[in-house]
PDB file of C-alpha atoms in Angstrom:
ATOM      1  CA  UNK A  18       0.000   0.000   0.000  1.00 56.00           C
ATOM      2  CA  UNK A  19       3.033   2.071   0.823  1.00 63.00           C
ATOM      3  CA  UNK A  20       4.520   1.444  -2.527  1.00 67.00           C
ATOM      4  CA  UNK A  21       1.651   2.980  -4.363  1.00 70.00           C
ATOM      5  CA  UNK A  22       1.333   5.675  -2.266  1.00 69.00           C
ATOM      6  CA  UNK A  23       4.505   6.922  -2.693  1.00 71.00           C
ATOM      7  CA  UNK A  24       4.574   6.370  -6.252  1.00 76.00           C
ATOM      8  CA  UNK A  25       1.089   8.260  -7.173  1.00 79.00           C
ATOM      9  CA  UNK A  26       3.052  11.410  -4.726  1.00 78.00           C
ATOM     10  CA  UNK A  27       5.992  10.555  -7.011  1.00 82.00           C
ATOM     11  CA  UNK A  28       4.122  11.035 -10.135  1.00 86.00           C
ATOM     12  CA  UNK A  29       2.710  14.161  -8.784  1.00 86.00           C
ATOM     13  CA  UNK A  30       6.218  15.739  -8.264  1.00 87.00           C
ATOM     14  CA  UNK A  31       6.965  15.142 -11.738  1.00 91.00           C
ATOM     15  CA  UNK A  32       3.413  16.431 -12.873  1.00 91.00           C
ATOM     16  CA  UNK A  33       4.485  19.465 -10.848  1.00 89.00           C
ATOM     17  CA  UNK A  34       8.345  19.631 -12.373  1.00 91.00           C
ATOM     18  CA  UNK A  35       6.424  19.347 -15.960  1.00 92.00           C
ATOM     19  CA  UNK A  36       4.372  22.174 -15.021  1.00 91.00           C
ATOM     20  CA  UNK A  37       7.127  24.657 -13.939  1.00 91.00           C
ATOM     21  CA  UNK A  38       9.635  23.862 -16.906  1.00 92.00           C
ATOM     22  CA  UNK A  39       6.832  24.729 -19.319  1.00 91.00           C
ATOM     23  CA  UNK A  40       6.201  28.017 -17.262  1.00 89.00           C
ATOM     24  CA  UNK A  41       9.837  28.530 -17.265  1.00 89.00           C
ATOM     25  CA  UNK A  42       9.980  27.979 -20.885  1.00 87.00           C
ATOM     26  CA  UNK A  43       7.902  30.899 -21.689  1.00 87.00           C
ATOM     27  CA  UNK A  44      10.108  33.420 -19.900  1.00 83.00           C
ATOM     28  CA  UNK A  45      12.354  32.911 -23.255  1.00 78.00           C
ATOM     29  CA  UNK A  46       9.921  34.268 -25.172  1.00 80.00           C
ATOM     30  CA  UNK A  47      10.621  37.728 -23.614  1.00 78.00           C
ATOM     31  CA  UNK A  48      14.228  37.654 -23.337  1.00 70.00           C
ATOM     32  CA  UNK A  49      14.879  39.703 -26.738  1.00 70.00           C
ATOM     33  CA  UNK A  50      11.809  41.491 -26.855  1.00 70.00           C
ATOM     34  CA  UNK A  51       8.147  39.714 -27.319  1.00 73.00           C
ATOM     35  CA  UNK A  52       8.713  36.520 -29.534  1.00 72.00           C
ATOM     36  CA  UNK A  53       5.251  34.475 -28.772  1.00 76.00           C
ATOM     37  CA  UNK A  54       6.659  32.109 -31.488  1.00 80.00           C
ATOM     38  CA  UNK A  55       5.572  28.474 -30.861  1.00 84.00           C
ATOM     39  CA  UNK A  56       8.826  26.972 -32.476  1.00 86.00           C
ATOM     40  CA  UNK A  57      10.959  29.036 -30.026  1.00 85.00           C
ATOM     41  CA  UNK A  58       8.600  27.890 -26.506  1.00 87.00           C
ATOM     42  CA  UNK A  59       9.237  24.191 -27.718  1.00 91.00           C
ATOM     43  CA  UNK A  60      13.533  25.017 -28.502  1.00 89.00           C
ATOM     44  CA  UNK A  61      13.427  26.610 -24.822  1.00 87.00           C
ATOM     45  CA  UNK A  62      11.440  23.369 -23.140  1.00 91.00           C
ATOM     46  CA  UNK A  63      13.938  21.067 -24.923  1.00 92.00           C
ATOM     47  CA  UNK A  64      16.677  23.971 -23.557  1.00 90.00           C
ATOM     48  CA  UNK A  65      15.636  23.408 -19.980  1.00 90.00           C
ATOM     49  CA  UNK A  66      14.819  19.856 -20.419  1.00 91.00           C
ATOM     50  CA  UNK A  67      18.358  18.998 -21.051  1.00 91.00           C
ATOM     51  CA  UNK A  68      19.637  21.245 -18.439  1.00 89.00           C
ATOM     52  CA  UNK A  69      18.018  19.429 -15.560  1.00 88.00           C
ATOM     53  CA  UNK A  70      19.806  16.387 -17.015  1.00 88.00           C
ATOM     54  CA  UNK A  71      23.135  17.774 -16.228  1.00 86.00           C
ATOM     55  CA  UNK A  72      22.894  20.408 -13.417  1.00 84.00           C
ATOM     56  CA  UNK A  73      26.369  19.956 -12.517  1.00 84.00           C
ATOM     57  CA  UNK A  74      27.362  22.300 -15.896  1.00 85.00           C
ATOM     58  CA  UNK A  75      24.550  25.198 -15.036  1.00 87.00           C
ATOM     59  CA  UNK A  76      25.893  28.213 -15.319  1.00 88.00           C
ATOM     60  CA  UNK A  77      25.032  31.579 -14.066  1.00 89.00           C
ATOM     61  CA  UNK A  78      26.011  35.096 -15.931  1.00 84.00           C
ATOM     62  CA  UNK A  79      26.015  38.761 -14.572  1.00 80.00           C
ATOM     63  CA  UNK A  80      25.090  41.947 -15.446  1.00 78.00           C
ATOM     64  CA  UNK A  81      28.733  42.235 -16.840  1.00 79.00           C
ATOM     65  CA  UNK A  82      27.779  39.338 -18.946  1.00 80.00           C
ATOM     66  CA  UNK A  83      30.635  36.834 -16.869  1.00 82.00           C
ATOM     67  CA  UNK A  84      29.868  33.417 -16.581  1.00 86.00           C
ATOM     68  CA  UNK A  85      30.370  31.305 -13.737  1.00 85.00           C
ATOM     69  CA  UNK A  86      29.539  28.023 -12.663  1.00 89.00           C
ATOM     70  CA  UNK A  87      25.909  27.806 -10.647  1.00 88.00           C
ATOM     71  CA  UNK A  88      27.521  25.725  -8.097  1.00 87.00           C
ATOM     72  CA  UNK A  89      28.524  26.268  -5.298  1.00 88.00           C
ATOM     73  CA  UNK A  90      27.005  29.920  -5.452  1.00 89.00           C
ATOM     74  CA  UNK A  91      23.610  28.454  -5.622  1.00 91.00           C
ATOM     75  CA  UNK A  92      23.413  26.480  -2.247  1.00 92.00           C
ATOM     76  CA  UNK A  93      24.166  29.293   0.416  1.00 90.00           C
ATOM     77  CA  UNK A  94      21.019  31.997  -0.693  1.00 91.00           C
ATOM     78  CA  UNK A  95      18.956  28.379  -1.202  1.00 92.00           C
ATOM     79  CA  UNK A  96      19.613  27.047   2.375  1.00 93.00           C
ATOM     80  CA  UNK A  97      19.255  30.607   3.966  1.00 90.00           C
ATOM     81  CA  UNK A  98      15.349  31.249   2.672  1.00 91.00           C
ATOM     82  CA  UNK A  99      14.865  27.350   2.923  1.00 91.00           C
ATOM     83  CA  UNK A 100      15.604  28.097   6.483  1.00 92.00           C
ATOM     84  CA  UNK A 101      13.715  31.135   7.543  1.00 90.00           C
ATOM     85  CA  UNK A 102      10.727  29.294   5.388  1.00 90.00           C
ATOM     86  CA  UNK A 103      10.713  26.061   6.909  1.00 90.00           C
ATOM     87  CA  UNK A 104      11.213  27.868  10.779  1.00 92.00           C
ATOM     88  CA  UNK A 105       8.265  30.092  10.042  1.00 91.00           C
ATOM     89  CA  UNK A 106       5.942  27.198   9.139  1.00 90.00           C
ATOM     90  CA  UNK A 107       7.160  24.976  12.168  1.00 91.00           C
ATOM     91  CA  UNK A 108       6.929  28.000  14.641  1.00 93.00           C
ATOM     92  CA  UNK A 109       3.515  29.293  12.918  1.00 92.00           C
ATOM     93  CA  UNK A 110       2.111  25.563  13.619  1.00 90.00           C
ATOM     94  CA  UNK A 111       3.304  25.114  17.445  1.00 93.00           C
ATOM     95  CA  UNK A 112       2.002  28.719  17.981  1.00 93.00           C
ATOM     96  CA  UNK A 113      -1.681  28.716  16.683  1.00 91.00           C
ATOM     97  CA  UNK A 114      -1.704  25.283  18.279  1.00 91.00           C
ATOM     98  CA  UNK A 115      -0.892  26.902  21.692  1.00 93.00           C
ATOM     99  CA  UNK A 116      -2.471  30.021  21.577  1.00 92.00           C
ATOM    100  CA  UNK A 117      -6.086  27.779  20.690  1.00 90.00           C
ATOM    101  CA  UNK A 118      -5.330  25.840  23.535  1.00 91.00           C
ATOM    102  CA  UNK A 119      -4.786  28.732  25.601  1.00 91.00           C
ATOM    103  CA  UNK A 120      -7.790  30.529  24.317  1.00 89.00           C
ATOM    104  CA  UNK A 121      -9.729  27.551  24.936  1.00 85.00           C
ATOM    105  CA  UNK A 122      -9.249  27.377  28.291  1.00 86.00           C
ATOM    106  CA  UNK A 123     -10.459  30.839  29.317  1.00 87.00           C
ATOM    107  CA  UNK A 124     -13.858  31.911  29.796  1.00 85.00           C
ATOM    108  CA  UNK A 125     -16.230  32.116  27.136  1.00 81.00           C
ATOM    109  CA  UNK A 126     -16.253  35.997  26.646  1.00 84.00           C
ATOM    110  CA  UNK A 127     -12.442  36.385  26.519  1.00 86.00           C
ATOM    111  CA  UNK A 128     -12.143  33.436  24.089  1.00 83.00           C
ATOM    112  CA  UNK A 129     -14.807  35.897  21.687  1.00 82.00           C
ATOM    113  CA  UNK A 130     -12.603  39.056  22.456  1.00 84.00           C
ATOM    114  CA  UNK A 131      -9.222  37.441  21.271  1.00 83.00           C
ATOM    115  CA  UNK A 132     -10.933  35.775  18.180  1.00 80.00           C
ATOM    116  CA  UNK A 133     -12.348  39.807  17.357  1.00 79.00           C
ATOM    117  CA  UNK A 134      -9.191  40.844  18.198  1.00 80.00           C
ATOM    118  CA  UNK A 135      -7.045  38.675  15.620  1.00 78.00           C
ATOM    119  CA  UNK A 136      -9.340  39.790  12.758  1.00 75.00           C
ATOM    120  CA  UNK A 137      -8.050  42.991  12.917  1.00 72.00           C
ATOM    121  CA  UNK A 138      -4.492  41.958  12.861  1.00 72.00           C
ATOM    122  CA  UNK A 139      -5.275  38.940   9.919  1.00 69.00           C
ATOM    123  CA  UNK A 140      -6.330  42.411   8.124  1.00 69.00           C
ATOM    124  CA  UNK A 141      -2.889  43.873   8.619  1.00 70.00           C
ATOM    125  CA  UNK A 142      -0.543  43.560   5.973  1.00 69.00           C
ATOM    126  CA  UNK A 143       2.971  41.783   6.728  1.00 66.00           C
ATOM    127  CA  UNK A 144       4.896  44.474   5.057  1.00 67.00           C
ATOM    128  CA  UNK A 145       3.347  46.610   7.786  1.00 71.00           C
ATOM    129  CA  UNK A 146       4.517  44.163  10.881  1.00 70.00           C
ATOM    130  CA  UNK A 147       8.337  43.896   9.348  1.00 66.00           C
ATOM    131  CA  UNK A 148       8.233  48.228   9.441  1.00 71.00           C
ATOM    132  CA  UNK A 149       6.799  48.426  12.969  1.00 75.00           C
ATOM    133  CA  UNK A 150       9.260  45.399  14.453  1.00 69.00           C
ATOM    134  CA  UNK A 151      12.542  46.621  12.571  1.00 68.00           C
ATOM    135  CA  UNK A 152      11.886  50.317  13.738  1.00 72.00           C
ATOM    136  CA  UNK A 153      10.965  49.003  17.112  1.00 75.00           C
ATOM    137  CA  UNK A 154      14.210  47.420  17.332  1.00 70.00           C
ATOM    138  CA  UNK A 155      15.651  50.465  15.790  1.00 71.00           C
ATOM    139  CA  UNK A 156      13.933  52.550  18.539  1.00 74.00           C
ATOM    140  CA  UNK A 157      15.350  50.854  21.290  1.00 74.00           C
ATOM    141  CA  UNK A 158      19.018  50.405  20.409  1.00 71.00           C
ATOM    142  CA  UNK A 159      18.939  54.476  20.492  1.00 74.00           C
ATOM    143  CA  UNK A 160      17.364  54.857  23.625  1.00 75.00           C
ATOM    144  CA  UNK A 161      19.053  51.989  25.809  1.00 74.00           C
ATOM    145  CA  UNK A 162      21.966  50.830  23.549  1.00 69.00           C
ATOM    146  CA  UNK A 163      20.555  47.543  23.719  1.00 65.00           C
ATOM    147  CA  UNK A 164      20.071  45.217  20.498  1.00 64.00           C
ATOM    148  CA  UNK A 165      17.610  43.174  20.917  1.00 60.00           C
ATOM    149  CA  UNK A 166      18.161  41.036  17.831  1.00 58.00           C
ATOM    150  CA  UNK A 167      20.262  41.788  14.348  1.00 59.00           C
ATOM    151  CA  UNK A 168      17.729  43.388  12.170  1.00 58.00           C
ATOM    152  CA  UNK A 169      17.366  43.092   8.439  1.00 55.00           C
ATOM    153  CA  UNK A 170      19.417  44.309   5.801  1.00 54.00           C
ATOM    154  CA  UNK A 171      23.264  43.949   7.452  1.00 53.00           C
ATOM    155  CA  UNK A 172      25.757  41.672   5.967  1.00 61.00           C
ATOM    156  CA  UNK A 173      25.032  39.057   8.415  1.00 69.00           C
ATOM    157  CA  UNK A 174      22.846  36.391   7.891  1.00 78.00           C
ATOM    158  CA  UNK A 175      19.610  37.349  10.025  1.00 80.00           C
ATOM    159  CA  UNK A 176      17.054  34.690  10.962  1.00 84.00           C
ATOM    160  CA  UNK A 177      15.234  35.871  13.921  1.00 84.00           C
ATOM    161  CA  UNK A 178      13.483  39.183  12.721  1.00 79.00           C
ATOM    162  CA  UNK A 179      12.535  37.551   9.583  1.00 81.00           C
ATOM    163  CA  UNK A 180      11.591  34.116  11.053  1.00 87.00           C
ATOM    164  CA  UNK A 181       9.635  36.056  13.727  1.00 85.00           C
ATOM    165  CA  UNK A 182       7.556  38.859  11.154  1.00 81.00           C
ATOM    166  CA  UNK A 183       7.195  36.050   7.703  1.00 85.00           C
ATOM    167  CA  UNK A 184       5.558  33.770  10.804  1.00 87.00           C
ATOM    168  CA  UNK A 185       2.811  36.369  12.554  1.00 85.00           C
ATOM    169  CA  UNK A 186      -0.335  36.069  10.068  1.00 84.00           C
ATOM    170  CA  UNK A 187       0.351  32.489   9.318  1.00 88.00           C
ATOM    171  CA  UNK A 188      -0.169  32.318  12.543  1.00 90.00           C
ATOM    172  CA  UNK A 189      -3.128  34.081  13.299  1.00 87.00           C
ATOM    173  CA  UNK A 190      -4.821  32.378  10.399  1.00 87.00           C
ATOM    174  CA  UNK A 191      -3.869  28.759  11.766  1.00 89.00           C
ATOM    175  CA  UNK A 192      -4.634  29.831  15.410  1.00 90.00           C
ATOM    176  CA  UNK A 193      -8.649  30.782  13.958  1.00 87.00           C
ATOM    177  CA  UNK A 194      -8.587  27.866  11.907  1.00 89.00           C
ATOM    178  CA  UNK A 195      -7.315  25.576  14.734  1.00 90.00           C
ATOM    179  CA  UNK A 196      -9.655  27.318  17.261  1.00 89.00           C
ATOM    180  CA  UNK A 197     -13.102  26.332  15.447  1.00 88.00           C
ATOM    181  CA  UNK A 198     -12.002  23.347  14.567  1.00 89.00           C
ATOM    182  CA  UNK A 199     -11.524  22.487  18.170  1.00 89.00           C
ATOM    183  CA  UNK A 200     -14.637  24.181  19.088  1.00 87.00           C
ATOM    184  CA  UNK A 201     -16.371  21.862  16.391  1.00 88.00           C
ATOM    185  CA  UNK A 202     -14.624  18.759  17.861  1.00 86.00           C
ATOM    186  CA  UNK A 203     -15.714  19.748  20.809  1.00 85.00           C
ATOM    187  CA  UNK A 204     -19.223  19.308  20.983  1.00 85.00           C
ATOM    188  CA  UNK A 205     -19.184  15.376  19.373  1.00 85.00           C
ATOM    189  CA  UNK A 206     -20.210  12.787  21.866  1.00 85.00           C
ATOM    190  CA  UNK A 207     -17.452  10.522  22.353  1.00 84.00           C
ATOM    191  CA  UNK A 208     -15.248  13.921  24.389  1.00 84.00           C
ATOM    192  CA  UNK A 209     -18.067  13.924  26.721  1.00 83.00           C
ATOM    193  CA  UNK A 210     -17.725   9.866  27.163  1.00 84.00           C
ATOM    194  CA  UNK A 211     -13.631  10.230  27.924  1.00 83.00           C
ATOM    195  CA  UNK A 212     -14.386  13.662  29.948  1.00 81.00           C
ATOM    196  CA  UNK A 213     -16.629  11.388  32.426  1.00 82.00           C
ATOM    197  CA  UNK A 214     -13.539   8.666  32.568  1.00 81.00           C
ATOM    198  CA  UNK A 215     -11.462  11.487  34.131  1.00 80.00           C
ATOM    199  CA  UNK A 216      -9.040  12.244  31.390  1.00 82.00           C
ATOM    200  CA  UNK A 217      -7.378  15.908  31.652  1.00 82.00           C
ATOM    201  CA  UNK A 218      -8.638  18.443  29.412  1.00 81.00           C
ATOM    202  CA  UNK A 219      -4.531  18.583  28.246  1.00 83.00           C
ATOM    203  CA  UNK A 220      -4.857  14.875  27.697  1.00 84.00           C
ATOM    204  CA  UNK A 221      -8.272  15.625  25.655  1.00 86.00           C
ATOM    205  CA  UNK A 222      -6.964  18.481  23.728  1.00 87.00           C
ATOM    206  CA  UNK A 223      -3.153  16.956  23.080  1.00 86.00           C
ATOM    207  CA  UNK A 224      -4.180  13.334  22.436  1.00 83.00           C
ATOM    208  CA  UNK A 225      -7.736  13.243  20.839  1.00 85.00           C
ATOM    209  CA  UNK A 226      -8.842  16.551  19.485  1.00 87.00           C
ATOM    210  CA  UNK A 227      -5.115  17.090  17.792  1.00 86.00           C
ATOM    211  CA  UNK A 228      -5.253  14.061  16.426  1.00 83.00           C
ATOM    212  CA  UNK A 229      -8.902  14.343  14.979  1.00 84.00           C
ATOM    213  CA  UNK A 230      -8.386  17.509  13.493  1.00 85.00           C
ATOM    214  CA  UNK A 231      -4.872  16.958  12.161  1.00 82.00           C
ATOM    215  CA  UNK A 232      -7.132  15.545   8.098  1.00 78.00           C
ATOM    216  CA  UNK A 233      -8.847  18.835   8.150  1.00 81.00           C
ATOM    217  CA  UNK A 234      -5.972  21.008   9.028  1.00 82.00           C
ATOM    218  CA  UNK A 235      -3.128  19.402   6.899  1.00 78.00           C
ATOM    219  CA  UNK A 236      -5.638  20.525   3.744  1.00 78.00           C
ATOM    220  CA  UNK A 237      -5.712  24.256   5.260  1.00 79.00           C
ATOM    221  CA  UNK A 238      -2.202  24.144   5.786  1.00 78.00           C
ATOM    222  CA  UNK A 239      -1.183  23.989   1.820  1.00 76.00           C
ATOM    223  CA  UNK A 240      -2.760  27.413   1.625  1.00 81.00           C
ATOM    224  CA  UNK A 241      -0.782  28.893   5.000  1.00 83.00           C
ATOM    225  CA  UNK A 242       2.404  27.501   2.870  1.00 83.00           C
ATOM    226  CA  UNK A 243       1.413  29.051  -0.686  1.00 81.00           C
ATOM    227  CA  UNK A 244       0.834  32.611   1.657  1.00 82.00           C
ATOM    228  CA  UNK A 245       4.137  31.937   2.997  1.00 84.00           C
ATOM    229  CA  UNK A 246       5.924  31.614  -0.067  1.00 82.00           C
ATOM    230  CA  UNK A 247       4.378  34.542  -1.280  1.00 80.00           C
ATOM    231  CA  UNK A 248       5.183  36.844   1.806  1.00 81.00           C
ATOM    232  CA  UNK A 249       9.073  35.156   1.486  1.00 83.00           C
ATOM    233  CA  UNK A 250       9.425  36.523  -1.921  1.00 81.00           C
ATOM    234  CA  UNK A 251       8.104  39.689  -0.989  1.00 77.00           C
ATOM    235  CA  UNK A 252      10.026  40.271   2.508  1.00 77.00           C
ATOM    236  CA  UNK A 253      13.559  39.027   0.459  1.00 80.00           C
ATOM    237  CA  UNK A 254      13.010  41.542  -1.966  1.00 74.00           C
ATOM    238  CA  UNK A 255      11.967  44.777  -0.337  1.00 69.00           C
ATOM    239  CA  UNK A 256      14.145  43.909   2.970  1.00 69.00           C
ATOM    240  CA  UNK A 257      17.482  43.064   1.328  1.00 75.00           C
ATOM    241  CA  UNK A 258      17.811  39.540   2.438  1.00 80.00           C
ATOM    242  CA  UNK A 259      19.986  37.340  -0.148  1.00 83.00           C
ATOM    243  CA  UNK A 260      18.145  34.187  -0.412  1.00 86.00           C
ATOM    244  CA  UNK A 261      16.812  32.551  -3.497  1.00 88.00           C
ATOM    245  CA  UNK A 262      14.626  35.220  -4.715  1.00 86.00           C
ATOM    246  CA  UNK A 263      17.575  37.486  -5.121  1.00 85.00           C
ATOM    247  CA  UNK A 264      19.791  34.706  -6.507  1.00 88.00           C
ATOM    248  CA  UNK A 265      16.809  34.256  -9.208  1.00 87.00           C
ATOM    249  CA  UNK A 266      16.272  38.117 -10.020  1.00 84.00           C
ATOM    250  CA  UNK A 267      20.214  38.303 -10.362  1.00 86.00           C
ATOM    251  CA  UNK A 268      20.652  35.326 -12.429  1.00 86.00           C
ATOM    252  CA  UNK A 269      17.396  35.018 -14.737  1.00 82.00           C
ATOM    253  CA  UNK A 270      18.146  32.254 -17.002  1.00 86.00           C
ATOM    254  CA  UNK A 271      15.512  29.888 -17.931  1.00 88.00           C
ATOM    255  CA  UNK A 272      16.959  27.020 -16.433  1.00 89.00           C
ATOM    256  CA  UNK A 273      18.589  28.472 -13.536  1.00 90.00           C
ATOM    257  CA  UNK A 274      14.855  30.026 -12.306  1.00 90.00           C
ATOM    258  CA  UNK A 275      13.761  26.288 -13.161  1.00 91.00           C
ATOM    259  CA  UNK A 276      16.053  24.566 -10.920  1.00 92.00           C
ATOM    260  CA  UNK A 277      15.481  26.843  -8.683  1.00 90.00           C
ATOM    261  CA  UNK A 278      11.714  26.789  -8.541  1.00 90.00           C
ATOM    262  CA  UNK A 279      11.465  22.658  -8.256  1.00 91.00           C
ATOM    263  CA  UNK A 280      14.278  22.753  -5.281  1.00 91.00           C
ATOM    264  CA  UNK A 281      12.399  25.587  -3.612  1.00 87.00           C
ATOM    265  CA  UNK A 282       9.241  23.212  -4.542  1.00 87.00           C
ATOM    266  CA  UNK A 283      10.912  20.111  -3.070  1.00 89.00           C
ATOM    267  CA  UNK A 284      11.273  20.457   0.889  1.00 87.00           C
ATOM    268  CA  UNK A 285       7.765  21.726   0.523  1.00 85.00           C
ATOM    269  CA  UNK A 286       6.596  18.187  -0.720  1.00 86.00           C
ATOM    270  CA  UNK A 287       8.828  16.031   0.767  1.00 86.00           C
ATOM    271  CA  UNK A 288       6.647  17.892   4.515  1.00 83.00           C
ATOM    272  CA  UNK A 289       3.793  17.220   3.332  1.00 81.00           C
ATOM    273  CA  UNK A 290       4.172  13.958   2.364  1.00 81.00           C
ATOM    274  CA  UNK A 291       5.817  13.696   5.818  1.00 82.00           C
ATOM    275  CA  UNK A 292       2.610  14.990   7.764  1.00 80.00           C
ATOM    276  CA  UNK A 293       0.267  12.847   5.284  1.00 78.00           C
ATOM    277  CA  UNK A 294       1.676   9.167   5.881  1.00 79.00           C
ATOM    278  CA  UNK A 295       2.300  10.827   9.741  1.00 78.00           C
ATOM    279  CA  UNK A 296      -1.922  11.397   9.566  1.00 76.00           C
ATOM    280  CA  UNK A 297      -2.099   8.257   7.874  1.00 77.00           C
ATOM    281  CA  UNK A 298      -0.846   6.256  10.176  1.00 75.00           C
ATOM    282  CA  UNK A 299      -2.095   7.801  13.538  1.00 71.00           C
ATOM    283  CA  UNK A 300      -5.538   8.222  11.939  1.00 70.00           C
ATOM    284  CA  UNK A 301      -6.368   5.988   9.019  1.00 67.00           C
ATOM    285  CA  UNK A 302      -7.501   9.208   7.317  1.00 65.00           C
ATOM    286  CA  UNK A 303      -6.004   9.479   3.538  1.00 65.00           C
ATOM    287  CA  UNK A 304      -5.231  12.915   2.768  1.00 62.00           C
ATOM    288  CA  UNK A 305      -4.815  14.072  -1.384  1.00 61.00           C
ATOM    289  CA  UNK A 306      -2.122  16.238  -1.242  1.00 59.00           C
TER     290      UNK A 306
END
């Protein structure tokens, strides 16, 4: 069963990697001027085709038209926005798991305040949280001398600010989503039955609920990782940071954003294939990813 599980995910990937070197493909079109010229899309797919065969001889040219080899250049701004990507998930996940737990737990009234409350900031946009927290930090360097954290845009490698800001509305969103899903789960029979055995309401929430809810949020959670991945691109632009979005914009060559695209695409599947046979297993629930 295993076997073709993982082989219909495997298909998928390739389905996927089909899909971006096509999209990649057309980016040739507008290299020298607009070309729409169907015999030039199917030169550039064969291009890019034969690229991914042999990555080891990608190449990468400047503005001063130099060419260098893609490797090792490539890995360093690839593992840096892998990193502050994959930390933001994890971090957005354990905190709107938390914070619903938390919320749960206090009276009625307060748990309808907070939910108010975060539709306000799910409204706010993430550029404007990165501006308030860098200037905060800003603010207090000048008026204690104390840095609280490196903030964006040095020569350093920074991971907190950005791990921290990319991972706020992410989780805000998974914190409401987790929050009515509990609330939903909470009102079927069988919690009542294992309430009146005594179990802990941490035992009910940690071991049961989680677990019950875990099919309904995996499928929510491919949309708090396509917002991520947009915010990512957006924060490594405007902020400075040198990860792969730079490393494209500076090197756009059809098969260099292609390569790029399916390893930035790869961690991504390889988790949720992760969480689904994880669900699998603990549940017997089969999630489509």
């Amino acid at each position: 069963m295993y076997i073709k599980t993982i082989g219909s995910m495997a298909l998928k990937f390739v389905f996927v990697v089909f899909g971006i070197i096509l999209l990649t493909g057309l980016i040739g079109l507008f290299n020298e001027g607009i070309d729409p010229s169907l015999r030039l899309y199917m030169v550039n797919i064969v291009d890019i085709s034969s690229s991914l065969f042999h990555t080891a001889s990608l190449t990468i040219t400047n503005e001063a038209n130099n060419t260098y080899p893609m490797f090792p250049a490539f890995w360093e701004p690839y593992f840096y926005s892998m990193s502050i990507f994959l930390s933001a998930f994890l971090l957005s996940v354990l905190l709107g798991i938390l914070l619903a737990y938390l919320t749960h737990l206090l009276p009625a009234r307060w748990s309808k305040f907070i939910i108010r409350a975060t539709n306000l900031l799910e409204s706010t946009p993430d550029i404007f949280i990165l501006i308030v927290m860098q200037y905060s930090v800003i603010f207090i360097l000048k008026e204690t001398g104390v840095l609280l954290f490196p903030i964006v845009g040095s020569q350093d490698k920074v991971y907190f600010l950005p791990i921290v800001t990319l991972s706020i509305l992410p989780t805000i969103m998974l914190f409401r989503i987790i929050y009515l899903l509990v609330n939903d789960e909470y009102s079927k029979p069988y919690v009542d039955l294992i309430k009146s055995r005594g179990m802990s309401k941490h035992s009910i929430f940690f071991i049961h609920i989680l677990r019950n809810i875990s099919f309904s949020l995996l499928n929510h959670a491919k949309s708090i990782i396509l917002f991520l991945l947009s915010s990512l691109i957006v924060f490594e632009r405007l902020f400075n940071i040198y990860g792969i979005t730079h490393f494209i914009l500076s090197f756009s060559q059809m098969d260099v954003i292609c390569f790029s695209l399916i390893m930035f695409y790869l961690p991504v599947f390889l988790l949720l294939i992760l969480i689904r046979l994880i669900i699998d297993r603990k549940t017997g629930q089969k999630v489509v990813i």
